[in-house]
Structures are given as structure tokens and as C-alpha cells.
XYZ file of C-alpha atoms in Angstrom:
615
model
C 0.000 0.000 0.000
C 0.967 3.667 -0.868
C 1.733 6.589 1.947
C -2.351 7.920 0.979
C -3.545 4.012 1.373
C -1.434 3.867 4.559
C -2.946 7.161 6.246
C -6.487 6.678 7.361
C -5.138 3.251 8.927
C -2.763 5.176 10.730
C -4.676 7.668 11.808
C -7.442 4.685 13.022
C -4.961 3.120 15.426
C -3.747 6.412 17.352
C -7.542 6.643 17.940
C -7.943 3.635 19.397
C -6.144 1.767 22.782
C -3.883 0.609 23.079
C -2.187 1.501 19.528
C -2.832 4.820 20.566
C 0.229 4.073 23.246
C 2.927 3.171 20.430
C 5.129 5.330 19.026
C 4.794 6.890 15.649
C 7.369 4.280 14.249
C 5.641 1.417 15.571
C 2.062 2.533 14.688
C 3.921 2.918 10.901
C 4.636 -0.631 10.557
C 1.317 -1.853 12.303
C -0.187 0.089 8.671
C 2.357 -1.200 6.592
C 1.673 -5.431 7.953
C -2.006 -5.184 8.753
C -4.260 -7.024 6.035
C -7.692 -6.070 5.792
C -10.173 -8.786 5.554
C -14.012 -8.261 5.072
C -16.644 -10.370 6.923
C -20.278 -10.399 5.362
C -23.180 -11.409 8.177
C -24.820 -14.154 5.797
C -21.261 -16.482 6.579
C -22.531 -16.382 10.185
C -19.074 -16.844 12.033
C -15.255 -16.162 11.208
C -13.098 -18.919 9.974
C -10.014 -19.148 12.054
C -6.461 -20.590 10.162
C -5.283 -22.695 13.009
C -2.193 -22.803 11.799
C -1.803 -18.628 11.272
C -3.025 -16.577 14.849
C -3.426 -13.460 14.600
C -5.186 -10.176 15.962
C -8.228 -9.421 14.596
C -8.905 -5.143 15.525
C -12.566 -4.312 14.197
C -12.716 -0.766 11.936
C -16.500 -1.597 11.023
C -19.353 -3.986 11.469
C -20.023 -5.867 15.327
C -19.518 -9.665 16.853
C -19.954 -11.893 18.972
C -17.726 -14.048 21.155
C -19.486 -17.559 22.482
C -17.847 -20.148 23.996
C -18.415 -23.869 22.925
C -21.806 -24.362 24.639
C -22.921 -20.621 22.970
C -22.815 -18.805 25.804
C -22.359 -15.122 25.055
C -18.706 -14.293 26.099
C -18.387 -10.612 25.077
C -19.278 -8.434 22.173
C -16.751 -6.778 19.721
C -17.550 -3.581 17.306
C -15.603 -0.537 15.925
C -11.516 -0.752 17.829
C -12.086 -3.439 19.497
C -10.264 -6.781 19.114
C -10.733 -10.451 19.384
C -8.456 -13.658 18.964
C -5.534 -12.012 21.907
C -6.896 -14.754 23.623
C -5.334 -17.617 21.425
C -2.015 -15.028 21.252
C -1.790 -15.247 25.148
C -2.556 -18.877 26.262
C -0.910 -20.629 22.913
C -4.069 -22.745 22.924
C -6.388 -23.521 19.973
C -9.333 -21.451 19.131
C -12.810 -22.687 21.156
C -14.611 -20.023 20.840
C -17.255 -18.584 17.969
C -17.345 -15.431 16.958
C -20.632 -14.624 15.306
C -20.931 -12.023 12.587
C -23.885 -9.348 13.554
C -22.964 -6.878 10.471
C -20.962 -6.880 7.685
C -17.686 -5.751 9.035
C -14.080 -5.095 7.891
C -11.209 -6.204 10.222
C -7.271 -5.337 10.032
C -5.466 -8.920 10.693
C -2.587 -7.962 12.973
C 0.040 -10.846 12.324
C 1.372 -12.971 15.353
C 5.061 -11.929 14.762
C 4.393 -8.394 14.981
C 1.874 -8.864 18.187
C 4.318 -10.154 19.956
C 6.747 -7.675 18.950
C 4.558 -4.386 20.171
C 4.635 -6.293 23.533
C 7.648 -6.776 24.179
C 8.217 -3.264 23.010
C 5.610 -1.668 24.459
C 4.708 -2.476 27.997
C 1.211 -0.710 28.172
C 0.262 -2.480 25.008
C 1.739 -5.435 26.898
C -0.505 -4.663 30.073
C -3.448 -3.622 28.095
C -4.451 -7.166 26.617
C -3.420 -9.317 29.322
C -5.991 -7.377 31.466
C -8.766 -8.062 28.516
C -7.580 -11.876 28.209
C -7.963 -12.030 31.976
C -11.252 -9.877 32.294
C -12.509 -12.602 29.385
C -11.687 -15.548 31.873
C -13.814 -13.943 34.353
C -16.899 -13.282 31.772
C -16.212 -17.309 30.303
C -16.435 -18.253 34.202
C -18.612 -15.479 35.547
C -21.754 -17.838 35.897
C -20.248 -21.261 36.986
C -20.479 -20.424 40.526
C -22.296 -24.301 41.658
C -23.820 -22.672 44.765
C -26.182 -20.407 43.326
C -28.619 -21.706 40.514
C -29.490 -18.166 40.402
C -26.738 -17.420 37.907
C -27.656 -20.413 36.066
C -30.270 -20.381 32.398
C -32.599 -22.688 31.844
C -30.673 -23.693 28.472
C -27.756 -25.406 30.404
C -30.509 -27.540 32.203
C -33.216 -28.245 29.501
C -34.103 -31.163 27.434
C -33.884 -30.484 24.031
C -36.268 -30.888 20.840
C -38.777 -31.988 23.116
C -41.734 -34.782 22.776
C -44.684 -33.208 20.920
C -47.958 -34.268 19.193
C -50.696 -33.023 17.695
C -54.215 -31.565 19.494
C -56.426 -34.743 17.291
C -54.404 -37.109 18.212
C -55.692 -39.814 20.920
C -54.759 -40.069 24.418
C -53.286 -43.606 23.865
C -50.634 -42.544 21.729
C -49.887 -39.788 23.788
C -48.950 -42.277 26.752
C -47.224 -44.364 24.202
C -44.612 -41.568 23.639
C -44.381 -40.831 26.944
C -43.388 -44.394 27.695
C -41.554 -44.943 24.548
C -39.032 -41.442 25.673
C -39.219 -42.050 29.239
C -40.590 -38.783 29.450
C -43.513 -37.663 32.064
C -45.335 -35.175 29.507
C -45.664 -34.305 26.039
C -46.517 -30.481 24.385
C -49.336 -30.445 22.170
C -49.464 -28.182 18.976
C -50.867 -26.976 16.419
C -50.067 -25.296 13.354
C -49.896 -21.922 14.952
C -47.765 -23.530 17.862
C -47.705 -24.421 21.705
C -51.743 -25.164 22.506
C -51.639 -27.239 25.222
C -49.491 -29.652 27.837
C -50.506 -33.407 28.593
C -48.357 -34.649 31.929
C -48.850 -38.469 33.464
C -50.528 -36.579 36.291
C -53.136 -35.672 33.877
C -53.304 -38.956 32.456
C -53.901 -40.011 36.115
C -56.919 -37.309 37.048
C -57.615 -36.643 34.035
C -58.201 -40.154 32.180
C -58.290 -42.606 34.430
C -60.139 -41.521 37.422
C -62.376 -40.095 35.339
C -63.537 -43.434 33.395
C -62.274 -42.368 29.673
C -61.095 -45.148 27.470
C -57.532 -44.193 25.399
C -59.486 -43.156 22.771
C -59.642 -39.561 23.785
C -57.953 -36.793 21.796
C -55.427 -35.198 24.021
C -57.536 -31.579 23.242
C -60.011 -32.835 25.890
C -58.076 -33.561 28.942
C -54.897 -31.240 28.513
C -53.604 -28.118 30.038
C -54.263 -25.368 28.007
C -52.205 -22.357 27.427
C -49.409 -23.619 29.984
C -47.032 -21.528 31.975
C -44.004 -21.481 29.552
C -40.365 -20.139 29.909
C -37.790 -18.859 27.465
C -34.562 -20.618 27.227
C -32.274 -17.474 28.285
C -34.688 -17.073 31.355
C -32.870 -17.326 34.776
C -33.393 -21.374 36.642
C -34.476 -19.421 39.627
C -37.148 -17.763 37.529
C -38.954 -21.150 36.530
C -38.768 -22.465 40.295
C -40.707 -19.434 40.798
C -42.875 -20.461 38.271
C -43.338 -23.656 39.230
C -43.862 -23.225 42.919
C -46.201 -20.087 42.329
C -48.641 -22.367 40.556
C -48.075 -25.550 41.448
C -46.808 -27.216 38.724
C -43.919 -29.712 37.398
C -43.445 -29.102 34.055
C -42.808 -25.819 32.004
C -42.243 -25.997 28.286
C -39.137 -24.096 26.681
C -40.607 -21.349 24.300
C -37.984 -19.401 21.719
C -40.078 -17.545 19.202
C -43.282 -19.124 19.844
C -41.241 -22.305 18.961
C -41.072 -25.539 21.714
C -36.750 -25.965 22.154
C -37.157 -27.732 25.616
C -38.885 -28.761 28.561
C -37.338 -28.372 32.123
C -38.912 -30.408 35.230
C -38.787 -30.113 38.696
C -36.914 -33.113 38.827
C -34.603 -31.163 36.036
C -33.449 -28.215 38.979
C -33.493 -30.879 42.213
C -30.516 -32.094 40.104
C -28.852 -29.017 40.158
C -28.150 -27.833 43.578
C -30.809 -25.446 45.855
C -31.279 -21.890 45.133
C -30.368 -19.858 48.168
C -32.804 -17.225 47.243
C -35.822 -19.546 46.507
C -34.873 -20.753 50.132
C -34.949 -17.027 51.320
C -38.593 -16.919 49.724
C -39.656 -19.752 51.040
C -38.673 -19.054 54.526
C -40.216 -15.285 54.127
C -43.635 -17.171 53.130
C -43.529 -18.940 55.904
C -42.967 -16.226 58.857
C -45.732 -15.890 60.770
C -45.274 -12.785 62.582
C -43.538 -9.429 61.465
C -40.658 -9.940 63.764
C -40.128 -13.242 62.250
C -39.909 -11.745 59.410
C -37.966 -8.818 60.196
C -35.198 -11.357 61.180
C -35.451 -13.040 58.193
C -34.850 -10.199 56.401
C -31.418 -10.059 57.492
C -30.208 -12.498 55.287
C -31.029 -10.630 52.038
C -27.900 -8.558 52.267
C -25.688 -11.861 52.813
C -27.849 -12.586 49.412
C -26.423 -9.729 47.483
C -22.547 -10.205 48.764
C -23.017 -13.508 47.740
C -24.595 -12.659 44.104
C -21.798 -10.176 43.505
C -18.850 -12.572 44.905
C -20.407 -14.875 42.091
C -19.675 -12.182 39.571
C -23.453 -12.102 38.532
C -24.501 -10.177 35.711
C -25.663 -6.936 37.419
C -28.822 -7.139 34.880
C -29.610 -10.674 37.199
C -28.881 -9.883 40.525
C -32.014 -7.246 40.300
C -34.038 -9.888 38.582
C -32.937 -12.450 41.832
C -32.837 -9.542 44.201
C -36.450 -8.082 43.468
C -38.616 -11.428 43.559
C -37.209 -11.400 47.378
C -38.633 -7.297 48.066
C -41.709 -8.225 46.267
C -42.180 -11.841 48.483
C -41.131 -9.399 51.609
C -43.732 -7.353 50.673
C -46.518 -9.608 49.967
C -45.999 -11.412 53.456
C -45.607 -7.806 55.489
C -49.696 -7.115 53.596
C -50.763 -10.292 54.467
C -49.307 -10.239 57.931
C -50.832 -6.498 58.558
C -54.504 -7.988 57.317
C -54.234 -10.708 59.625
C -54.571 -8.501 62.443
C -56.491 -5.361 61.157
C -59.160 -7.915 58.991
C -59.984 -8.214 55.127
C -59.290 -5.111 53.037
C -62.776 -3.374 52.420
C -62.138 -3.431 48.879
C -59.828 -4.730 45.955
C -56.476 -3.128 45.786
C -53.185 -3.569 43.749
C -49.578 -2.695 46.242
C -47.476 -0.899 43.451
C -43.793 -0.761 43.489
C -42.059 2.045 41.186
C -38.379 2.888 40.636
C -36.254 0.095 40.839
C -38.240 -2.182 42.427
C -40.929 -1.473 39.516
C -37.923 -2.204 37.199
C -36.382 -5.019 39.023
C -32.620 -4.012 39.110
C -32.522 -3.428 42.683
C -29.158 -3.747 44.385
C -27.995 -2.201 47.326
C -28.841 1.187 48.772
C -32.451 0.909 48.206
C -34.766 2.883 49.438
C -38.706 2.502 49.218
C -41.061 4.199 46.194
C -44.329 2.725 46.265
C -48.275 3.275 46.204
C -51.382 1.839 46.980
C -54.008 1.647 43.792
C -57.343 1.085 45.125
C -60.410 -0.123 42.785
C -62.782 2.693 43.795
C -62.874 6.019 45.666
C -63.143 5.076 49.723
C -65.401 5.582 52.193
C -64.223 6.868 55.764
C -64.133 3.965 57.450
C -62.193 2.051 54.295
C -59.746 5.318 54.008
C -58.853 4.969 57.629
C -58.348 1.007 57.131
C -55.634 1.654 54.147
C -54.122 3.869 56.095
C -53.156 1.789 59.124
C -52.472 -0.606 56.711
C -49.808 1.428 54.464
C -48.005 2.387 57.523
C -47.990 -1.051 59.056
C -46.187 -1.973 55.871
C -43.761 0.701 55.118
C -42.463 0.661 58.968
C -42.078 -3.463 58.389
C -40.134 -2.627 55.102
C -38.179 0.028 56.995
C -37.809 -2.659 59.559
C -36.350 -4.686 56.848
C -33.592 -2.776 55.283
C -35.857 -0.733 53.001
C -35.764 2.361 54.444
C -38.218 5.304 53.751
C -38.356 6.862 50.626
C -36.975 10.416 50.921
C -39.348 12.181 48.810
C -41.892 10.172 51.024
C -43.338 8.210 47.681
C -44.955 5.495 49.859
C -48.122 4.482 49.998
C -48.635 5.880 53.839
C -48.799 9.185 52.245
C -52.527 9.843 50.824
C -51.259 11.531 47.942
C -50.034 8.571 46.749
C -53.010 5.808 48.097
C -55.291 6.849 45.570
C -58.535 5.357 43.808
C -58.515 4.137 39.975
C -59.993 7.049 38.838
C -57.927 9.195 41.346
C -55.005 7.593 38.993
C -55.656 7.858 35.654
C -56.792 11.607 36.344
C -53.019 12.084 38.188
C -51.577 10.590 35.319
C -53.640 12.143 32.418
C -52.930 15.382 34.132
C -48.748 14.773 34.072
C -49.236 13.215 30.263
C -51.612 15.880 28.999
C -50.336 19.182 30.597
C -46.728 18.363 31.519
C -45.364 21.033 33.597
C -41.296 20.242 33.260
C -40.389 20.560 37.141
C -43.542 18.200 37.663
C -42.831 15.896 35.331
C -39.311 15.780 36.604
C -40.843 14.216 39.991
C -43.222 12.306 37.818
C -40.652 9.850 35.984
C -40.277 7.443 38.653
C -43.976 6.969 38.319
C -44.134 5.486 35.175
C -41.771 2.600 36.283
C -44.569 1.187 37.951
C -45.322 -2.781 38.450
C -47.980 -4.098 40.413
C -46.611 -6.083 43.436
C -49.889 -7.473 45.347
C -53.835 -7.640 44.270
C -55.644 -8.005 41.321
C -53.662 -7.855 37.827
C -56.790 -6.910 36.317
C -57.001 -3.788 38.518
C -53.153 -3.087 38.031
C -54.129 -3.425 33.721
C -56.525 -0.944 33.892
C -54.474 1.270 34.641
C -51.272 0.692 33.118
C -53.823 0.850 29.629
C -54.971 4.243 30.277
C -51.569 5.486 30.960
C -50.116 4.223 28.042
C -53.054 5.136 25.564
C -52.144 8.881 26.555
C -48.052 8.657 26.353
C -47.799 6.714 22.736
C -47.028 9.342 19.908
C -48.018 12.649 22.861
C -45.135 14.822 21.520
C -45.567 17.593 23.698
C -44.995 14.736 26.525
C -42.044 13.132 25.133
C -40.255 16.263 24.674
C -41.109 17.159 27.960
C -39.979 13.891 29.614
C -36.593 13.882 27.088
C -35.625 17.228 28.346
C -35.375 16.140 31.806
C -33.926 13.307 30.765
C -31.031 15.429 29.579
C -30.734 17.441 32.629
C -27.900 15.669 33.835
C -25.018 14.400 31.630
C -22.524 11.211 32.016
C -18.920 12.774 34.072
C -17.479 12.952 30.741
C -15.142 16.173 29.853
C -12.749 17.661 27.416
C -10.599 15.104 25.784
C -12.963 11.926 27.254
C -11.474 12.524 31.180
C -13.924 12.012 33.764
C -15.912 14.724 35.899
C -15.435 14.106 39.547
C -17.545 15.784 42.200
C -17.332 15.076 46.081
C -19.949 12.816 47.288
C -20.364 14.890 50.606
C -17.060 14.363 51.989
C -13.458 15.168 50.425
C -14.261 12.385 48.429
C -13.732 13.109 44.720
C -15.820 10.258 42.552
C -18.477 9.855 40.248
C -21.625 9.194 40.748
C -22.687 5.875 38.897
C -26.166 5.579 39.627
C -27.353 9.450 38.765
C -24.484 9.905 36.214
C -24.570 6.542 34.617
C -27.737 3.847 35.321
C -30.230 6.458 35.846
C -29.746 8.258 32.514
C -29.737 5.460 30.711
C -32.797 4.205 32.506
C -34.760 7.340 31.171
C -33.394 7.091 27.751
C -35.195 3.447 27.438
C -38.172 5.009 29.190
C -38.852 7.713 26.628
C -38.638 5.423 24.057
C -40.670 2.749 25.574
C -43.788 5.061 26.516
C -43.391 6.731 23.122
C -43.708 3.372 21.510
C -46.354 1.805 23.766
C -44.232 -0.695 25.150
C -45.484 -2.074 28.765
C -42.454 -3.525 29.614
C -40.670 -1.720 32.329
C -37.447 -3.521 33.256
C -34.711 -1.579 31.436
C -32.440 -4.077 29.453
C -35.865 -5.698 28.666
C -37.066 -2.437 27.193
C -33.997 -2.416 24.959
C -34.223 -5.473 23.977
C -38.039 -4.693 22.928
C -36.958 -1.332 21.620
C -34.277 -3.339 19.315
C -37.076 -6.146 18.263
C -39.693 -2.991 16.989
C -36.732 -1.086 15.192
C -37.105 1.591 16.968
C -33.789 1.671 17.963
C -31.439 0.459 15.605
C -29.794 -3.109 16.494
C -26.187 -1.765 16.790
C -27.352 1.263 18.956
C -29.576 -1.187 21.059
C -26.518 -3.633 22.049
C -24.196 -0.858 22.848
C -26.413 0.514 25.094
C -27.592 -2.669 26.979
C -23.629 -3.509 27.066
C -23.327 0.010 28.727
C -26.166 -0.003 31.135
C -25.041 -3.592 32.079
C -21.051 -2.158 32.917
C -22.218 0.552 34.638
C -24.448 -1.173 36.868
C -21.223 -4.301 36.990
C -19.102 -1.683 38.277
C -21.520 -0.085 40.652
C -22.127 -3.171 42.293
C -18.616 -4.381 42.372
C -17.811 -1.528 44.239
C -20.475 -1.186 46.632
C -19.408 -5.047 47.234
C -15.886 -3.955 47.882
C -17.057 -0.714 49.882
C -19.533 -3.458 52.833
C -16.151 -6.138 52.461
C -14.072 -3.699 53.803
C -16.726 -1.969 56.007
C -16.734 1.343 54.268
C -19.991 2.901 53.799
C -21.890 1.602 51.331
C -22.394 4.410 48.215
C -22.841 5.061 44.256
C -19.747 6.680 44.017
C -16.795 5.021 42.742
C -12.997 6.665 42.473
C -11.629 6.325 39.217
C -7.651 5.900 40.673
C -9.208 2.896 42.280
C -9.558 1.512 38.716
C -7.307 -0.097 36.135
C -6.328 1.511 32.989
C -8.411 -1.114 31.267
C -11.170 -0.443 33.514
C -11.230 3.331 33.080
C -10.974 2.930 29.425
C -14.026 0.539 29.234
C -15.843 3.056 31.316
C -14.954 6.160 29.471
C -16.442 3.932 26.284
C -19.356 3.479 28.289
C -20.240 6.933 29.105
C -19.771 7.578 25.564
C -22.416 5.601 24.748
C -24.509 7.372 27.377
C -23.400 10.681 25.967
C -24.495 9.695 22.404
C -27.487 7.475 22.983
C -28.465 11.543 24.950
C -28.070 12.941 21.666
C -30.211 10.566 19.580
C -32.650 11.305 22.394
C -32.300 14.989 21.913
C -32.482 15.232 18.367
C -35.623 12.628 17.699
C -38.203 14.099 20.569
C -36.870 17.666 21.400
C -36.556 19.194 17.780
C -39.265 20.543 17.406
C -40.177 22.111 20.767
């Protein structure tokens, strides 16, 4: 290649760590050795020479690295590299990478890798961190003790037993037998209809008189609980002991991949937290309970010693609040009598979102199916208290900006709101709405889902395409701003001592958590988890797929790093906070973060630029 051919290549690897730490000659020969080779996404994965290692550094397109079992190991996009970890360990290539867009990638030869490390000892430093920081993601869930961190895939049986809604009752029990299986799905052409298990066979058949001849339609479960196969192991116990059941089909695309038994996850070892819910069901006084309690932030150590994703330790973490707070409403009625009317508990903020980790404080409400009478108002609010002083009780400690449901403004009727809502949607006043946000993370925790619906349907039949109310809730959004500076340092700022950090939850998880919101309530999505909202925002096109995954990778390092260090901060009995010190971090570390605030910065812009244009 010519000087003009050599340039832009040049000029691509001072932008980009760690070539941006070589000298001028040694980023000079990098351009002159460095092949280019295109990937298109139709192959699907790279090819890999055995016999010829080298480093692959991405200028365009995005993968993905999964290890043999495809489990996601990291992902790789614009100056970013993959195959260092072959160059390190001298062993041959296991993982995949899988092409997500056409890409082109500069081939760093082996010779010349080694040479920049031996010659460079940053460069050196730089990708033995990554190669070791890949260990810990290709490890990061085989912690035995906790099926929490485990997916239903690793446990499943595949291409399960299926058979069709005509067919007869007989055969059914013949493929059963024939598979040594206890159930079979039944489908149709439109997919998953129904669930036959030998219990039903049992109740179903037998003790009810009917010859073989039956057609499976008549005695099977229809529309059964199902699971998808990236779901969490602890989620289908859930599952399974919320409704009593044994058997939960595998559902990918409205396609049956698996089935996974009870007798599937007593294989695997217990789940501490299912234990922890189990034992808060079964507490039969508040100071029972209150004890219990105790244990949840033993859960949490444990979680992030396990180097959980920080996405599932709120999905693992939550389920336990919610159980706490189920048990706490059902303890309090015990001893003030049945509730006068229907009524739905509502948890917003994180716990509405389920990514609650440490540091959490209570936002809640009390929904109540019709305006009450004085002797019903006064019964809600001993209850409300009695509840908020257990949670207190329990670790959760009052919401500052007193959003509980012991404060009438926020134990409300139906009507009371959809008018409170219609009024923030309809007329948004800026500071208001500013308040408002954490509102509209809302899940119902206790009472009827049908009550909960109503409402969730009225809110969202105002938001979808309100432009006046996007903009509104964008340009709060925007407010604040990720601690980047001039020339990509961070912006530190004390965290009310002499201190100097930054602020990962308002700086970092928070913004990001009202960039998915806009989108969602501008797109009538219900979902209110964040990296679920992503994902959903990816699946409508709404946000583009690239985009999507660099902000889900984002909001999931953040919130890694957040927890790691509040995990570090109880370890060493420091006080527990959201701000982390930057010196305490490894040059790898701060450069992954810096790239992650960038994507916080820019995902702001999109924000800014598609809902505040015009206002």
C-alpha cells in the first residue's frame, strides 16, 4: 500500500487503545503489515487458520464471542479486538465469533503482536488485562452454589416430545413411555396449545372413566405456563412453585426448544434465594420476618462474589422485596381484617424495574379499585403504615421524597389515577414531570392484575405518539449528563465528603434508565425492566440493532461496576455508596468506562435530536 492508502489506517490506530500508546514508528509498521479482511453477516461466524493466529482489531461492522456451549462471552464492534486470547494462552481457538454486520477487520500478524509487547509495555498490560477480564466473563456464571446465575438452556431437554391436538390419548402415553418422558406439548399449526403430563393422564383419564381413545384436546392443560430458554433457573422455580406445577415448556419464538422439570433443577443444587422466599412465606409474625430479612444482604454479597450479571442480581434480588412485601400485607390484614375493597400494592423505581441492588430505598403506592369511604380510608391507612415501617424494619428504608403508599397523595382510587396521570401526560409542567418519571416505572406487586391493567392501559393510551410529553420527559432526561469532559477525562464531584468520585447511579444507570423510558412510553411498550425495554426497543426497530446492544452492554457495565464496588465498599466496612474513584480503577477499567459513558453521551443525543426538535 501507498503513503495515501497507509494514512487513514494510521490515523485509526492512534484513535484507538492501546495503539494509541505506540510510538509513531511502531504505529507505521502496524499500517504497513495489517491485512484487511471483510466479513459479510450471511457467513454467520469467522473462519479461524489454526495454523496462522493473529489479531483481529474491528474498523467496522459488530460480533460476537461464544464459547463452545454458545454462551455469550463478550461483544466486539468498531476498535475493538478479538483472537488475543489464542495469542496469550498458545491454545487452539474454542470459541465462535458470530458475525452481527458486515464488518471489515485489520489482521494484525502474530510476529508483529508479539513484537509491540515486548516493546511496548502498556500495550503489553493492556491485553493481558482483557484476556484475563474474558476468563472472568467465560467463568462469571459457573459459581455451583447459586442456581441463580444459572439459564434454563444449560438444564433443559432439548427438541422436546410433541404431538398433535387430534391425536388420541393412547398414543400420547405411548410416547411418553416410549421417551421415558412424564409429559408431552401439544401443537398446532400456529404452535404451543396445550401440555398433557402423566398426572393428567392419572386425574384426568383414568379416574375419570375415559377409554384411550380420547384426543389429548379434551383432557390437557391449556395455554401452559411457559419459559424462554435465556430465562434465569431461579425464575422457573418461581414459576413452578407459584402455581403448582412440574413441568414448564421451553418457548424461543413461539417455537417448543425444551422442557425443564422439577426433577430437572433438584438435580442441580438449591437456590439460596428460593430458600430465602420460602422461609419469608412462611414467617408468621412481622418480627419473624424482620429477622429473616437479614439475610437478604448476605444474598447480594453472595450474588456479587459470584460475579453475577448486574442485569440478574435485580431480577434475583427483586422477587425477594416483592415476596417481603406480599408477606408484610398479608401479615398487617391478619390482624387489622380483610381489606374493604380490591387493591393492587405498586412498586415504582427500581423495584418497579427489578434491578434493585444495594442502597435501596422505598417508592411505592397503593391503587385502590374505587374512591373510599371513611371507614375504608382509615383502614388503608393503618395498613400502608404497618407496611412501610415493616419494610423500613427490613432494610428498606423510607423513601426520601416520602413516595410510599402511607402518604394519601399517593393511596389513591382508579380514577384518582388515571386523572393524576392524564394530568402529568396531557399538561406536563417540566419541574412536575421531573418528579413524575419514577412513576411510570410502575409494576404491580400485590392484588388483582386486572385492577393493576386498567391502569397501566390508560396510561399508556395517553403517552404513545403525545409529543408535547415526550419532549417534555426527554428534556429532563437530559438534565444531567454522564462525568465525561474535554478530551474523554472524567468529571469528579465530592460525594459529601473530600471524596472526589463519580456518581454511577445518577451519572450513569439512571440516565440510561430514562433514555429506554422515553422510548418505551413513546412506543407503547409495557415492559418496564430496562435491558428488557432495549431489547423490545431493538425487536420494533425503533432503535437500531447496533445502537440497542451498545447501550444494553453500557447499562449492564455501569451497573457491573456499581455493584462491584459497593461489594468492595460493605467487604471492607466502608460505607456503602454510588460513588466510585476512578484511581481505584485499572487503565483497562477506566478505558471501558470512558467507552461506556460515551455511549450514554451519544445514545443523549439521539434522544435529543428525535423528541426535542421541534419544541
Amino acid at each position: 500500500m501507498n503513503a495515501s492508502e497507509l494514512q487513514p489506517i494510521e490515523q485509526f490506530l492512534q484513535t484507538h487503545a492501546p495503539f494509541d500508546l505506540l510510538s509513531k514508528a511502531l504505529v507505521e509498521r502496524c499500517a504497513r503489515e495489517i491485512n484487511i479482511g471483510y466479513y459479510a453477516k450471511a457467513s454467520a461466524f469467522v473462519e479461524f487458520d489454526p495454523d496462522n493466529p493473529k489479531l483481529y482489531l474491528v474498523r467496522s461492522g459488530a460480533f460476537e464471542v461464544r464459547d463452545p456451549q454458545g454462551v455469550l462471552v463478550d461483544r466486539v464492534a468498531e476498535g475493538e479486538c478479538f483472537g488475543f486470547s489464542t495469542l496469550l494462552s498458545g491454545e487452539k481457538v474454542v470459541n465462535k465469533v458470530a458475525i452481527l454486520e458486515d464488518g471489515l477487520v485489520y489482521h494484525i500478524p502474530q510476529h508483529l503482536f508479539t513484537e509491540l509487547k515486548t516493546h511496548n509495555r502498556q500495550f503489553d498490560t493492556f491485553f493481558t488485562r482483557a484476556f484475563a477480564q474474558r476468563l472472568r466473563n467465560e467463568h462469571k456464571f459457573k459459581a455451583k452454589d447459586l442456581t441463580t446465575t444459572s439459564r434454563i438452556t444449560n438444564m433443559m431437554s432439548k427438541n422436546p416430545i410433541c404431538i398433535a391436538t387430534n391425536a388420541s390419548v393412547q398414543n400420547a402415553a405411548k410416547l411418553m413411555r416410549d421417551n421415558r418422558v412424564s409429559s408431552v406439548l401439544v401443537l398446532n399449526d400456529h404452535g404451543l396449545v396445550g401440555i398433557v403430563t402423566d398426572r393428567d393422564l392419572r386425574n384426568r383419564v383414568l379416574a375419570e372413566g375415559f377409554d384411550g381413545n380420547i384426543c389429548v384436546n379434551q383432557v390437557m392443560t391449556v395455554q401452559p405456563k411457559t419459559v424462554a430458554s435465556n430465562a434465569l433457573v431461579f425464575e422457573a422455580m418461581l414459576l413452578m412453585s407459584e402455581y403448582n406445577i412440574h413441568h414448564l415448556p421451553v418457548i424461543d419464538n413461539n417455537q417448543a426448544k425444551g422442557m425443564v422439570t422439577s426433577t430437572d433443577i433438584l438435580r442441580a443444587q438449591s437456590s439460596q434465594p428460593l430458600l430465602l422466599i420460602g422461609e419469608i412465606d412462611r414467617q408468621d409474625s412481622i418480627e419473624k420476618l424482620i429477622f429473616v430479612s437479614k439475610q437478604i444482604p448476605v444474598l447480594l454479597q453472595n450474588l456479587i462474589s459470584a460475579d453475577a450479571r448486574a442485569e440478574e442480581i435485580g431480577r434475583v434480588l427483586t422477587p425477594v422485596t416483592d415476596a417481603l412485601t406480599r408477606r408484610l400485607i398479608v401479615l398487617n390484614q391478619q390482624l387489622l381484617g380483610k381489606a374493604p375493597m380490591a387493591f393492587c400494592w405498586l412498586a415504582f423505581g427500581s423495584q418497579g424495574r427489578q434491578d434493585q441492588v444495594a442502597c435501596s430505598d422505598q417508592d411505592n403506592g397503593l391503587l385502590l379499585a374505587h374512591e373510599p369511604d371513611e371507614f375504608a380510608a382509615a383502614y388503608f391507612d393503618k395498613l400502608t403504615h404497618a407496611v412501610c415501617k415493616g419494610l423500613d424494619q427490613c432494610g428498606y428504608i423510607y423513601c426520601p421524597g416520602d413516595i410510599m403508599a402511607q402518604n394519601p397523595k399517593w393511596r389513591l382510587s382508579l380514577l384518582e389515577w388515571q386523572n393524576k396521570f392524564k394530568k402529568w401526560v396531557l399538561t406536563p409542567d417540566p419541574k412536575a414531570l421531573m418528579h413524575a418519571s419514577i412513576f411510570f416505572d410502575m409494576r404491580a406487586v400485590y392484588g388483582p392484575q386486572t385492577l393493576f391493567d386498567e391502569l397501566q392501559n390508560s396510561v399508556m393510551s395517553h403517552t404513545q405518539n403525545n409529543d408535547i410529553f415526550l419532549a417534555g420527559m426527554a428534556g429532563n432526561s437530559l438534565q444531567q449528563s454522564p462525568p465525561l469532559g474535554f478530551f474523554r477525562k472524567f468529571v469528579l464531584e465530592r460525594d459529601g465528603s473530600e471524596v472526589k468520585g463519580m456518581d454511577l447511579k445518577h451519572k450513569g444507570s439512571a440516565l440510561i434508565n430514562d433514555i429506554a423510558r422515553v422510548y418505551a412510553l413513546s412506543a407503547g411498550i409495557k415492559e418496564v425492566n430496562t435491558a428488557k425495554r432495549i431489547r423490545a426497543l431493538m425487536d420494533a426497530n425503533i432503535i437500531n440493532r447496533k445502537d440497542a446492544l451498545n447501550l444494553a452492554d453500557a447499562h449492564e457495565f455501569i451497573a457491573h461496576m456499581r455493584l462491584a464496588n459497593q461489594g468492595y465498599q460493605a467487604t471492607n466496612n466502608l460505607v456503602v455508596s454510588n460513588f466510585l474513584k476512578p484511581q481505584d480503577l485499572s487503565s483497562l477499567l477506566r478505558h471501558q468506562l470512558r467507552d461506556a459513558f460515551k455511549v450514554v453521551h451519544d445514545a443523549q443525543s439521539g434522544l435529543k435530536l428525535k423528541f426535542t426538535r421541534s419544541f
